[in-house]
Amino acid sequence: MSRAIALRSGGSMPVLGLGTWEMGERATRRAGEIAALRLAVELGMVMIDTAEMYGEGGAEEVVGEAVAGSRDKVFLVSKVYPHNATRRGVVAACKRSLKRLGTDYLDLYLLHWRGSVPLAQTVAGFEELRSGGQIRAWGVSNFDSSDVEELLTTPGGKHCAANQILYHLASRGVEWDLLPLCRRHRIAVMAYSPLGRGRLLRHRQLKDLAQRVGATPAQLALAWLLARPGVASIPKAADSAHVRECAASQELVLSGPVMAELEQGYPPPSGPTPLEII
Ligand code: NAP
């Protein structure tokens, strides 16, 4: 049974899922991507993170095919473009996403990043979708502390269930104030690019430590995130061996000395740090 985070809007969110950025872009990769998604779900990575932006709808179509027949086992997350995030635009964009995904509801729907549409409009659209049953919860992405604070004072804004942000071992700036703020308001944090887009895995010190504990760098990076309360992570892997490695991180428990070594190699922030955005 996969671990989960209780959401303030009710229900719960699995702590590990598969990302889909760069999926659905090439027909020659489609079968492999579908196989990777099905394998991930089978191995307990029961959350899938996608967006209307990924492959301009192509990733959602790949996900739709992968979960056909097993929709109920999966916690499905998608995101709306900021330019579609008006009250009516958000409802229309969700309808298009649901069609591509072949489902009639999303478990979580996020504003991909903040644009020029007033937050009150986007929240009103999200709330309409929530009461209509098309989404079970909504949240935001790439929101720094000041954005979250503004959201919490927007009508309906306190229903925000999650904030999806860049967070990994070598990018810990969010620990200064954003993570504590989200925790205080029971906003779940979804760590995106948890493997540093693959670059983190090439760090010599991570490779050495992984070898000593009998794990891989990816497993160490994910197990470190999994040990943090209220934080879920969504590595992307289209290669089946990578999926197996990521899924196995759920069984890796890091000892005190290993944690201490990671803290020393990848120290927490020593002051306020603006949120990094990809
Ligand atoms: P990531 O998950 O940090 O890294 C993905 C890269 O790592 C891929 O090249 C993948 O290769 C490789 N990889 C995966 N598992 C591996 C393993 N066990 N060993 C070695 N390499 C491995 O990067 P990401 O795609 O940027 O982030 C993950 C997800 O977060 C995205 O897919 C997306 O869903 C979400 N995201 C959201 C935002 C946002 O603005 N909200 C921004 C960025 C990302 P293969 O694919 O070849 O297996």
Coordinates of C-alpha atoms and ligand atoms in Angstrom, one line a residue:
M1 CA 0.0 0.0 0.0
S2 CA 1.5 3.3 -1.1
R3 CA 1.9 6.1 1.5
A4 CA -0.3 9.2 1.2
I5 CA -0.7 12.7 2.4
A6 CA -4.1 13.8 3.8
L7 CA -5.4 16.8 1.9
R8 CA -7.1 19.7 3.6
S9 CA -9.9 19.4 0.9
G10 CA -10.5 15.8 2.0
G11 CA -9.1 12.5 0.5
S12 CA -5.4 11.9 0.2
M13 CA -2.5 12.2 -2.3
P14 CA 0.0 9.4 -2.8
V15 CA 3.6 10.5 -2.0
L16 CA 5.2 9.2 -5.2
G17 CA 4.1 9.5 -8.8
L18 CA 5.3 9.7 -12.3
G19 CA 5.8 13.0 -14.2
T20 CA 5.1 13.2 -17.9
W21 CA 6.8 16.4 -19.1
E22 CA 8.3 15.6 -22.6
M23 CA 5.9 12.6 -23.1
G24 CA 3.4 12.6 -25.9
E25 CA 5.7 14.6 -28.2
R26 CA 6.9 11.8 -30.5
A27 CA 4.9 8.9 -32.0
T28 CA 7.9 6.7 -32.0
R29 CA 8.1 6.9 -28.2
R30 CA 4.5 6.5 -27.4
A31 CA 4.4 2.7 -26.7
G32 CA 7.4 3.0 -24.4
E33 CA 5.8 5.9 -22.5
I34 CA 2.5 4.0 -22.0
A35 CA 4.5 1.0 -20.8
A36 CA 6.4 3.1 -18.3
L37 CA 3.3 4.7 -16.9
R38 CA 1.6 1.3 -16.5
L39 CA 4.7 -0.2 -14.9
A40 CA 4.9 2.8 -12.5
V41 CA 1.3 2.3 -11.3
E42 CA 1.8 -1.5 -11.0
L43 CA 4.9 -0.8 -8.7
G44 CA 3.0 1.6 -6.4
M45 CA 3.7 5.0 -8.0
V46 CA 0.0 5.6 -8.2
M47 CA 0.0 9.3 -8.9
I48 CA 0.4 10.6 -12.5
D49 CA 1.3 14.3 -13.1
T50 CA 0.5 15.8 -16.4
A51 CA -0.5 19.2 -17.9
E52 CA -2.3 20.6 -21.0
M53 CA 1.1 22.1 -21.9
Y54 CA 3.0 18.8 -22.2
G55 CA 3.1 18.0 -25.8
E56 CA 0.2 20.4 -26.3
G57 CA -2.2 17.8 -25.0
G58 CA -0.2 14.9 -26.3
A59 CA 1.0 13.8 -22.8
E60 CA -2.6 13.8 -21.5
E61 CA -3.6 11.5 -24.4
V62 CA -0.7 9.1 -23.6
V63 CA -1.8 9.1 -19.9
G64 CA -5.4 8.5 -21.0
E65 CA -4.4 5.4 -22.9
A66 CA -2.1 4.2 -20.1
V67 CA -4.9 4.4 -17.5
A68 CA -7.8 3.1 -19.6
G69 CA -9.3 0.3 -17.5
S70 CA -7.4 1.2 -14.3
R71 CA -8.5 4.9 -13.8
D72 CA -9.7 4.2 -10.2
K73 CA -6.3 3.0 -9.1
V74 CA -4.6 6.3 -10.1
F75 CA -4.5 9.7 -8.6
L76 CA -4.6 11.9 -11.7
V77 CA -3.2 15.5 -11.7
S78 CA -3.3 17.9 -14.5
K79 CA -2.6 21.7 -14.9
V80 CA -4.1 24.6 -16.7
Y81 CA -2.1 27.2 -18.6
P82 CA -2.2 30.6 -16.9
H83 CA -3.6 32.2 -20.1
N84 CA -6.6 29.8 -19.8
A85 CA -7.1 30.5 -16.1
T86 CA -10.1 32.8 -16.2
R87 CA -13.3 31.6 -14.5
R88 CA -14.8 30.3 -17.8
G89 CA -11.4 29.5 -19.3
V90 CA -10.5 27.1 -16.5
V91 CA -13.8 25.2 -16.9
A92 CA -13.3 24.9 -20.6
A93 CA -9.7 23.8 -20.4
C94 CA -10.6 21.2 -17.8
K95 CA -13.3 19.8 -20.1
R96 CA -10.7 19.4 -22.9
S97 CA -8.2 17.8 -20.5
L98 CA -10.8 15.3 -19.3
K99 CA -11.6 14.4 -22.9
R100 CA -7.9 13.7 -23.7
L101 CA -7.5 11.8 -20.5
G102 CA -10.6 9.7 -21.2
T103 CA -12.0 10.3 -17.7
D104 CA -14.8 12.3 -16.1
Y105 CA -12.8 13.7 -13.1
L106 CA -9.3 14.8 -12.0
D107 CA -8.1 14.1 -8.5
L108 CA -6.2 17.4 -8.5
Y109 CA -6.1 20.3 -10.9
L110 CA -3.4 22.9 -10.7
L111 CA -2.7 26.4 -12.0
H112 CA 0.6 25.7 -13.8
W113 CA 2.2 29.1 -12.9
R114 CA 0.9 32.5 -12.1
G115 CA 0.0 34.7 -15.0
S116 CA -2.0 37.9 -15.4
V117 CA -5.5 36.6 -14.7
P118 CA -6.6 37.7 -11.1
L119 CA -6.4 34.8 -8.7
A120 CA -10.0 35.3 -7.7
Q121 CA -11.2 34.4 -11.2
T122 CA -9.1 31.2 -11.3
V123 CA -10.2 30.1 -7.8
A124 CA -13.9 30.7 -8.8
G125 CA -13.4 28.4 -11.9
F126 CA -11.7 25.8 -9.7
E127 CA -14.5 25.9 -7.2
E128 CA -17.1 25.6 -9.9
L129 CA -15.4 22.5 -11.2
R130 CA -15.1 21.1 -7.6
S131 CA -18.8 21.5 -6.9
G132 CA -19.6 20.0 -10.3
G133 CA -17.5 16.9 -9.5
Q134 CA -15.1 17.4 -12.5
I135 CA -12.2 17.8 -10.0
R136 CA -11.8 16.5 -6.4
A137 CA -9.3 19.1 -5.4
W138 CA -7.3 22.1 -6.8
G139 CA -4.0 23.7 -6.2
V140 CA -1.3 25.8 -7.7
S141 CA 2.3 25.4 -9.0
N142 CA 5.4 27.6 -8.9
F143 CA 3.8 29.8 -6.2
D144 CA 6.4 31.5 -3.9
S145 CA 5.5 32.6 -0.3
S146 CA 4.1 36.0 -1.3
D147 CA 1.8 34.3 -3.9
V148 CA 0.6 31.7 -1.4
E149 CA -0.1 34.5 1.1
E150 CA -2.1 36.4 -1.5
L151 CA -4.0 33.2 -2.4
L152 CA -5.0 32.6 1.2
T153 CA -6.6 36.0 1.3
T154 CA -8.5 35.5 -2.0
P155 CA -12.2 34.3 -1.6
G156 CA -12.1 30.5 -1.6
G157 CA -8.3 30.5 -1.7
K158 CA -8.1 28.5 1.6
H159 CA -9.3 25.5 -0.3
C160 CA -5.9 25.2 -2.1
A161 CA -4.8 21.6 -1.5
A162 CA -1.3 21.6 -3.0
N163 CA 1.6 23.7 -4.4
Q164 CA 3.8 22.0 -7.0
I165 CA 7.3 23.5 -6.8
L166 CA 10.9 22.8 -7.8
Y167 CA 12.5 20.9 -4.9
H168 CA 15.4 18.5 -4.7
L169 CA 18.5 17.8 -2.7
A170 CA 20.6 20.4 -4.6
S171 CA 17.8 23.0 -4.5
R172 CA 16.5 23.5 -1.0
G173 CA 15.7 27.2 -0.9
V174 CA 12.0 26.4 -0.3
E175 CA 12.9 25.1 3.2
W176 CA 13.5 28.7 4.4
D177 CA 9.9 29.9 4.4
L178 CA 7.7 28.4 1.6
L179 CA 7.7 24.9 2.9
P180 CA 6.9 26.0 6.6
L181 CA 4.1 28.3 5.2
C182 CA 2.6 25.4 3.2
R183 CA 2.8 23.1 6.2
R184 CA 1.1 25.6 8.5
H185 CA -1.8 25.9 6.1
R186 CA -1.9 22.1 5.3
I187 CA -1.0 22.7 1.7
A188 CA 0.7 19.6 0.4
V189 CA 4.0 20.2 -1.5
M190 CA 4.7 18.3 -4.7
A191 CA 8.4 18.3 -5.5
Y192 CA 8.9 18.6 -9.2
S193 CA 12.2 17.8 -11.0
P194 CA 13.2 15.7 -7.9
L195 CA 16.2 14.3 -9.8
G196 CA 17.3 17.7 -10.9
R197 CA 16.2 16.8 -14.4
G198 CA 18.7 13.9 -14.2
R199 CA 21.7 16.2 -13.6
L200 CA 21.7 15.6 -9.8
L201 CA 22.4 11.9 -10.5
R202 CA 25.8 12.7 -11.9
H203 CA 27.1 14.4 -8.7
R204 CA 30.2 12.5 -7.5
Q205 CA 29.3 12.7 -3.8
L206 CA 25.8 11.3 -4.4
K207 CA 27.1 8.5 -6.5
D208 CA 29.7 7.6 -3.9
L209 CA 27.2 7.6 -1.0
A210 CA 24.7 5.6 -3.1
Q211 CA 27.3 3.0 -3.8
R212 CA 28.1 2.7 -0.1
V213 CA 24.5 2.2 0.9
G214 CA 23.8 -0.2 -1.9
A215 CA 21.3 2.0 -3.7
T216 CA 21.3 4.2 -6.8
P217 CA 21.7 8.0 -6.8
A218 CA 18.0 8.3 -8.0
Q219 CA 16.8 6.2 -5.1
L220 CA 18.8 8.3 -2.6
A221 CA 17.5 11.5 -4.0
L222 CA 13.9 10.3 -3.9
A223 CA 14.2 8.6 -0.4
W224 CA 15.4 11.9 1.0
L225 CA 12.3 13.6 -0.3
L226 CA 10.0 10.8 0.8
A227 CA 11.3 11.3 4.4
R228 CA 10.0 14.8 4.5
P229 CA 6.5 15.2 6.0
G230 CA 3.8 16.7 3.7
V231 CA 6.0 16.3 0.6
A232 CA 5.2 14.2 -2.5
S233 CA 7.5 13.8 -5.5
I234 CA 7.0 13.1 -9.2
P235 CA 10.1 12.0 -11.0
K236 CA 9.7 11.5 -14.7
A237 CA 11.0 8.3 -16.2
A238 CA 10.2 6.9 -19.6
D239 CA 12.8 4.1 -19.4
S240 CA 11.4 1.0 -17.6
A241 CA 14.7 0.4 -15.7
H242 CA 14.5 4.0 -14.4
V243 CA 10.8 3.4 -13.4
R244 CA 11.8 0.3 -11.4
E245 CA 14.6 2.2 -9.7
C246 CA 12.3 5.1 -8.8
A247 CA 9.6 2.8 -7.5
A248 CA 12.1 0.9 -5.3
S249 CA 12.9 4.2 -3.5
Q250 CA 9.7 3.6 -1.5
E251 CA 11.5 0.8 0.4
L252 CA 14.7 2.6 1.1
V253 CA 14.9 4.0 4.6
L254 CA 17.8 6.3 5.2
S255 CA 19.8 5.9 8.4
G256 CA 20.7 8.8 10.7
P257 CA 24.4 8.8 9.5
V258 CA 23.3 8.8 5.8
M259 CA 20.9 11.6 6.4
A260 CA 23.7 13.6 8.2
E261 CA 26.0 13.1 5.2
L262 CA 23.4 14.3 2.8
E263 CA 22.7 17.4 5.0
Q264 CA 26.4 18.1 5.0
G265 CA 26.8 17.7 1.2
Y266 CA 23.6 19.5 0.4
P267 CA 23.1 22.1 3.1
P268 CA 19.7 23.8 3.8
P269 CA 19.3 27.5 3.0
S270 CA 20.9 30.0 5.4
G271 CA 18.5 32.8 4.4
P272 CA 15.5 33.7 2.3
T273 CA 15.8 32.3 -1.2
P274 CA 13.5 33.1 -4.1
L275 CA 11.7 30.1 -5.5
E276 CA 13.5 28.6 -8.5
I277 CA 11.3 28.0 -11.5
I278 CA 12.0 25.9 -14.6
Ligands
NAP1 P1 13.3 14.8 -13.2 O1 12.2 13.9 -12.8 O2 14.1 15.4 -12.1 O3 14.3 14.0 -14.1 C1 13.9 13.4 -15.3 C2 15.1 12.8 -16.0 O4 15.7 11.8 -15.1 C3 14.7 12.1 -17.2 O5 15.7 12.3 -18.2 C4 14.8 10.6 -16.9 O6 15.2 9.7 -18.0 C5 15.8 10.6 -15.8 N1 15.7 9.5 -14.8 C6 14.5 9.1 -14.2 N2 14.8 8.1 -13.4 C7 16.1 7.8 -13.4 C8 16.9 6.9 -12.8 N3 16.4 6.0 -12.0 N4 18.2 6.9 -13.2 C9 18.7 7.8 -14.1 N5 18.0 8.7 -14.7 C10 16.7 8.7 -14.4 O7 12.8 16.0 -14.1 P2 11.4 16.6 -14.6 O8 10.8 15.8 -15.7 O9 11.7 18.0 -14.9 O10 10.4 16.6 -13.4 C11 9.5 15.6 -13.1 C12 8.1 16.0 -13.4 O11 7.7 17.1 -12.6 C13 7.8 16.4 -14.8 O12 7.8 15.3 -15.7 C14 6.5 17.1 -14.7 O13 5.4 16.2 -14.6 C15 6.7 17.8 -13.4 N6 7.3 19.2 -13.6 C16 6.4 20.3 -13.3 C17 6.8 21.6 -13.5 C18 5.9 22.7 -13.2 O14 6.1 23.9 -13.6 N7 4.8 22.4 -12.4 C19 8.1 21.9 -14.0 C20 9.0 20.8 -14.2 C21 8.5 19.5 -14.0 P3 14.1 8.8 -18.8 O15 12.9 9.7 -19.1 O16 14.9 8.5 -20.0 O17 13.8 7.6 -18.0

